[in-house]
PDB file of C-alpha atoms in Angstrom:
ATOM      1  CA  MET A   1       0.000   0.000   0.000  1.00 82.00           C
ATOM      2  CA  LYS A   2       1.232   3.478  -0.720  1.00 80.00           C
ATOM      3  CA  TYR A   3       0.710   6.489   1.525  1.00 81.00           C
ATOM      4  CA  GLY A   4       1.389  10.083   0.678  1.00 82.00           C
ATOM      5  CA  LYS A   5       1.087  13.239   2.698  1.00 86.00           C
ATOM      6  CA  THR A   6       2.440  16.751   2.520  1.00 86.00           C
ATOM      7  CA  VAL A   7       3.369  18.351   5.819  1.00 86.00           C
ATOM      8  CA  GLY A   8       4.579  21.960   5.881  1.00 87.00           C
ATOM      9  CA  GLY A   9       5.677  21.840   2.259  1.00 87.00           C
ATOM     10  CA  VAL A  10       7.466  18.489   2.681  1.00 90.00           C
ATOM     11  CA  SER A  11       6.066  15.598   0.683  1.00 90.00           C
ATOM     12  CA  ILE A  12       6.223  12.226   2.432  1.00 91.00           C
ATOM     13  CA  GLN A  13       5.701   9.039   0.400  1.00 90.00           C
ATOM     14  CA  ILE A  14       5.644   5.623   2.035  1.00 88.00           C
ATOM     15  CA  ASP A  15       5.327   2.328   0.180  1.00 88.00           C
ATOM     16  CA  THR A  16       4.486  -0.553   2.538  1.00 88.00           C
ATOM     17  CA  SER A  17       4.164  -3.227  -0.160  1.00 91.00           C
ATOM     18  CA  ARG A  18       7.319  -5.078   0.984  1.00 91.00           C
ATOM     19  CA  LEU A  19       6.103  -5.135   4.596  1.00 91.00           C
ATOM     20  CA  ASP A  20       2.616  -6.151   3.457  1.00 93.00           C
ATOM     21  CA  ARG A  21       4.078  -9.109   1.522  1.00 94.00           C
ATOM     22  CA  ASN A  22       6.288 -10.043   4.477  1.00 95.00           C
ATOM     23  CA  PHE A  23       3.372  -9.938   6.932  1.00 96.00           C
ATOM     24  CA  ARG A  24       1.276 -12.081   4.613  1.00 96.00           C
ATOM     25  CA  GLU A  25       4.073 -14.621   4.140  1.00 97.00           C
ATOM     26  CA  ALA A  26       4.793 -14.616   7.896  1.00 97.00           C
ATOM     27  CA  GLN A  27       1.149 -15.471   8.627  1.00 98.00           C
ATOM     28  CA  LYS A  28       1.215 -18.323   6.120  1.00 98.00           C
ATOM     29  CA  LYS A  29       4.448 -19.781   7.497  1.00 98.00           C
ATOM     30  CA  LEU A  30       3.242 -19.353  11.079  1.00 98.00           C
ATOM     31  CA  ASN A  31       0.010 -21.197  10.249  1.00 98.00           C
ATOM     32  CA  MET A  32       1.932 -24.054   8.669  1.00 98.00           C
ATOM     33  CA  GLN A  33       4.385 -24.250  11.581  1.00 98.00           C
ATOM     34  CA  ILE A  34       1.595 -24.260  14.171  1.00 98.00           C
ATOM     35  CA  VAL A  35      -0.087 -27.157  12.387  1.00 97.00           C
ATOM     36  CA  ALA A  36       3.198 -29.081  12.204  1.00 97.00           C
ATOM     37  CA  ASP A  37       3.963 -28.417  15.879  1.00 98.00           C
ATOM     38  CA  CYS A  38       0.451 -29.392  17.029  1.00 97.00           C
ATOM     39  CA  ASP A  39       0.463 -32.655  15.101  1.00 94.00           C
ATOM     40  CA  GLU A  40       2.295 -34.771  17.667  1.00 93.00           C
ATOM     41  CA  TYR A  41      -0.147 -33.752  20.430  1.00 96.00           C
ATOM     42  CA  ILE A  42      -3.348 -34.448  18.474  1.00 95.00           C
ATOM     43  CA  PRO A  43      -5.043 -37.714  19.483  1.00 92.00           C
ATOM     44  CA  MET A  44      -4.639 -40.363  16.844  1.00 83.00           C
ATOM     45  CA  GLN A  45      -6.519 -43.569  16.554  1.00 68.00           C
ATOM     46  CA  GLN A  46      -6.836 -43.676  12.780  1.00 63.00           C
ATOM     47  CA  GLY A  47      -5.121 -40.419  11.839  1.00 69.00           C
ATOM     48  CA  THR A  48      -8.271 -38.727  10.546  1.00 88.00           C
ATOM     49  CA  LEU A  49      -8.196 -35.825  13.009  1.00 92.00           C
ATOM     50  CA  ARG A  50      -4.557 -34.983  12.294  1.00 91.00           C
ATOM     51  CA  GLY A  51      -5.254 -34.854   8.580  1.00 90.00           C
ATOM     52  CA  SER A  52      -8.352 -32.676   8.857  1.00 94.00           C
ATOM     53  CA  VAL A  53      -6.666 -29.284   9.310  1.00 95.00           C
ATOM     54  CA  ASN A  54      -8.579 -26.421   7.744  1.00 95.00           C
ATOM     55  CA  TYR A  55      -7.841 -22.728   7.196  1.00 97.00           C
ATOM     56  CA  PRO A  56     -11.299 -21.065   7.294  1.00 96.00           C
ATOM     57  CA  ASN A  57      -9.893 -17.731   6.064  1.00 96.00           C
ATOM     58  CA  GLY A  58      -7.364 -19.324   3.690  1.00 97.00           C
ATOM     59  CA  ILE A  59      -3.705 -20.196   4.295  1.00 97.00           C
ATOM     60  CA  TYR A  60      -2.914 -16.488   4.774  1.00 97.00           C
ATOM     61  CA  GLY A  61      -5.744 -16.053   7.292  1.00 97.00           C
ATOM     62  CA  ASP A  62      -5.606 -15.874  11.046  1.00 95.00           C
ATOM     63  CA  GLU A  63      -7.506 -19.038  11.922  1.00 97.00           C
ATOM     64  CA  ILE A  64      -6.757 -22.762  11.984  1.00 97.00           C
ATOM     65  CA  SER A  65      -9.266 -25.493  12.721  1.00 96.00           C
ATOM     66  CA  TRP A  66      -9.479 -29.264  12.628  1.00 95.00           C
ATOM     67  CA  ASN A  67     -12.548 -30.352  10.744  1.00 92.00           C
ATOM     68  CA  THR A  68     -14.026 -33.645  11.876  1.00 90.00           C
ATOM     69  CA  PRO A  69     -17.347 -34.220  13.650  1.00 85.00           C
ATOM     70  CA  TYR A  70     -15.504 -35.173  16.845  1.00 88.00           C
ATOM     71  CA  ALA A  71     -12.669 -32.603  16.812  1.00 93.00           C
ATOM     72  CA  HIS A  72     -14.348 -30.333  19.371  1.00 92.00           C
ATOM     73  CA  TYR A  73     -14.884 -33.182  21.824  1.00 92.00           C
ATOM     74  CA  GLN A  74     -11.319 -34.428  21.473  1.00 94.00           C
ATOM     75  CA  TYR A  75     -10.013 -30.886  21.928  1.00 96.00           C
ATOM     76  CA  MET A  76     -12.083 -30.330  25.061  1.00 96.00           C
ATOM     77  CA  GLY A  77     -10.972 -33.696  26.467  1.00 96.00           C
ATOM     78  CA  GLU A  78     -14.317 -34.494  27.966  1.00 96.00           C
ATOM     79  CA  LEU A  79     -16.976 -37.071  27.153  1.00 96.00           C
ATOM     80  CA  TYR A  80     -20.043 -35.467  25.579  1.00 95.00           C
ATOM     81  CA  LEU A  81     -23.339 -37.361  25.378  1.00 96.00           C
ATOM     82  CA  THR A  82     -26.794 -36.757  23.960  1.00 96.00           C
ATOM     83  CA  GLU A  83     -29.664 -35.990  26.300  1.00 96.00           C
ATOM     84  CA  ASP A  84     -30.539 -39.701  26.451  1.00 96.00           C
ATOM     85  CA  GLY A  85     -26.930 -40.786  27.116  1.00 95.00           C
ATOM     86  CA  ARG A  86     -25.683 -41.778  23.658  1.00 95.00           C
ATOM     87  CA  SER A  87     -22.183 -40.882  22.484  1.00 89.00           C
ATOM     88  CA  PHE A  88     -23.303 -40.785  18.826  1.00 89.00           C
ATOM     89  CA  ALA A  89     -25.644 -37.945  17.907  1.00 90.00           C
ATOM     90  CA  SER A  90     -27.711 -37.472  14.789  1.00 92.00           C
ATOM     91  CA  LYS A  91     -26.884 -34.474  12.622  1.00 90.00           C
ATOM     92  CA  GLY A  92     -27.898 -31.317  14.493  1.00 91.00           C
ATOM     93  CA  GLU A  93     -28.639 -33.179  17.735  1.00 94.00           C
ATOM     94  CA  PRO A  94     -26.950 -31.473  20.693  1.00 94.00           C
ATOM     95  CA  LYS A  95     -24.460 -33.215  22.967  1.00 94.00           C
ATOM     96  CA  TYR A  96     -23.627 -32.129  26.479  1.00 96.00           C
ATOM     97  CA  PRO A  97     -20.421 -32.323  28.565  1.00 96.00           C
ATOM     98  CA  THR A  98     -20.460 -34.976  31.274  1.00 97.00           C
ATOM     99  CA  GLY A  99     -17.377 -34.002  33.272  1.00 96.00           C
ATOM    100  CA  ILE A 100     -15.830 -37.389  32.480  1.00 97.00           C
ATOM    101  CA  PRO A 101     -12.312 -36.968  31.028  1.00 96.00           C
ATOM    102  CA  LEU A 102     -11.407 -38.765  27.820  1.00 95.00           C
ATOM    103  CA  ASN A 103      -8.623 -41.344  27.837  1.00 94.00           C
ATOM    104  CA  TYR A 104      -5.948 -40.815  25.200  1.00 94.00           C
ATOM    105  CA  HIS A 105      -4.064 -43.949  24.186  1.00 90.00           C
ATOM    106  CA  HIS A 106      -1.041 -42.572  22.344  1.00 89.00           C
ATOM    107  CA  PRO A 107       1.671 -41.139  24.624  1.00 91.00           C
ATOM    108  CA  GLY A 108       1.968 -37.367  24.455  1.00 93.00           C
ATOM    109  CA  THR A 109      -1.436 -36.806  22.858  1.00 95.00           C
ATOM    110  CA  GLY A 110      -4.397 -35.205  24.553  1.00 96.00           C
ATOM    111  CA  SER A 111      -6.810 -32.331  24.705  1.00 97.00           C
ATOM    112  CA  HIS A 112      -5.996 -28.668  24.056  1.00 97.00           C
ATOM    113  CA  TRP A 113      -3.187 -29.562  21.644  1.00 97.00           C
ATOM    114  CA  PHE A 114      -2.747 -25.959  20.486  1.00 97.00           C
ATOM    115  CA  GLU A 115      -2.045 -24.787  24.046  1.00 98.00           C
ATOM    116  CA  THR A 116       0.410 -27.655  24.530  1.00 98.00           C
ATOM    117  CA  ALA A 117       2.274 -26.797  21.314  1.00 98.00           C
ATOM    118  CA  LYS A 118       2.218 -23.090  22.140  1.00 98.00           C
ATOM    119  CA  GLU A 119       3.720 -23.696  25.567  1.00 98.00           C
ATOM    120  CA  ILE A 120       6.605 -25.570  23.971  1.00 98.00           C
ATOM    121  CA  HIS A 121       7.066 -23.682  20.670  1.00 98.00           C
ATOM    122  CA  GLN A 122       5.882 -20.116  21.278  1.00 98.00           C
ATOM    123  CA  GLN A 123       9.343 -18.542  21.131  1.00 98.00           C
ATOM    124  CA  GLU A 124      10.112 -20.392  17.901  1.00 98.00           C
ATOM    125  CA  TRP A 125       6.861 -19.020  16.434  1.00 98.00           C
ATOM    126  CA  ILE A 126       7.773 -15.490  17.488  1.00 97.00           C
ATOM    127  CA  ASP A 127      11.243 -15.862  15.972  1.00 97.00           C
ATOM    128  CA  LEU A 128       9.768 -17.194  12.714  1.00 98.00           C
ATOM    129  CA  VAL A 129       7.469 -14.157  12.380  1.00 97.00           C
ATOM    130  CA  LYS A 130      10.297 -11.728  13.199  1.00 96.00           C
ATOM    131  CA  ARG A 131      12.503 -13.322  10.543  1.00 96.00           C
ATOM    132  CA  GLU A 132       9.806 -13.209   7.883  1.00 95.00           C
ATOM    133  CA  ILE A 133       8.750  -9.632   8.574  1.00 93.00           C
ATOM    134  CA  GLY A 134      12.341  -8.415   8.537  1.00 90.00           C
ATOM    135  CA  LYS A 135      13.164  -9.890   5.133  1.00 85.00           C
ATOM    136  CA  GLY A 136      14.293  -7.476   2.420  1.00 69.00           C
TER     137      GLY A 136
END
């Protein structure tokens, strides 16, 4: 983006296109790194959840989600049941938290995988963004 302003007879022109590109690329690389760093903490029985990553606002956007019918329940780490006590709900049928924690069978996996990855990798993510933004 280009900005121009004249102040007291002095013309100031600023072109932020390089920074704009760098910010955009930094967001993309950060998104990809977050997904890679979360992967080892995501519960895996058949691998479907790990492979269901989605970027609702595109790869350059500011949101990452995992898109399976059970992703929310796995992320929360709590058993959810229908009103009549079933674990499987029909489409659109609400499920409710029970307070019963889920058991994860693969070592190192569990609920709230983004928070786990962030706790371990946050400084690396910050460094990645700084590097990308500062590129010439």
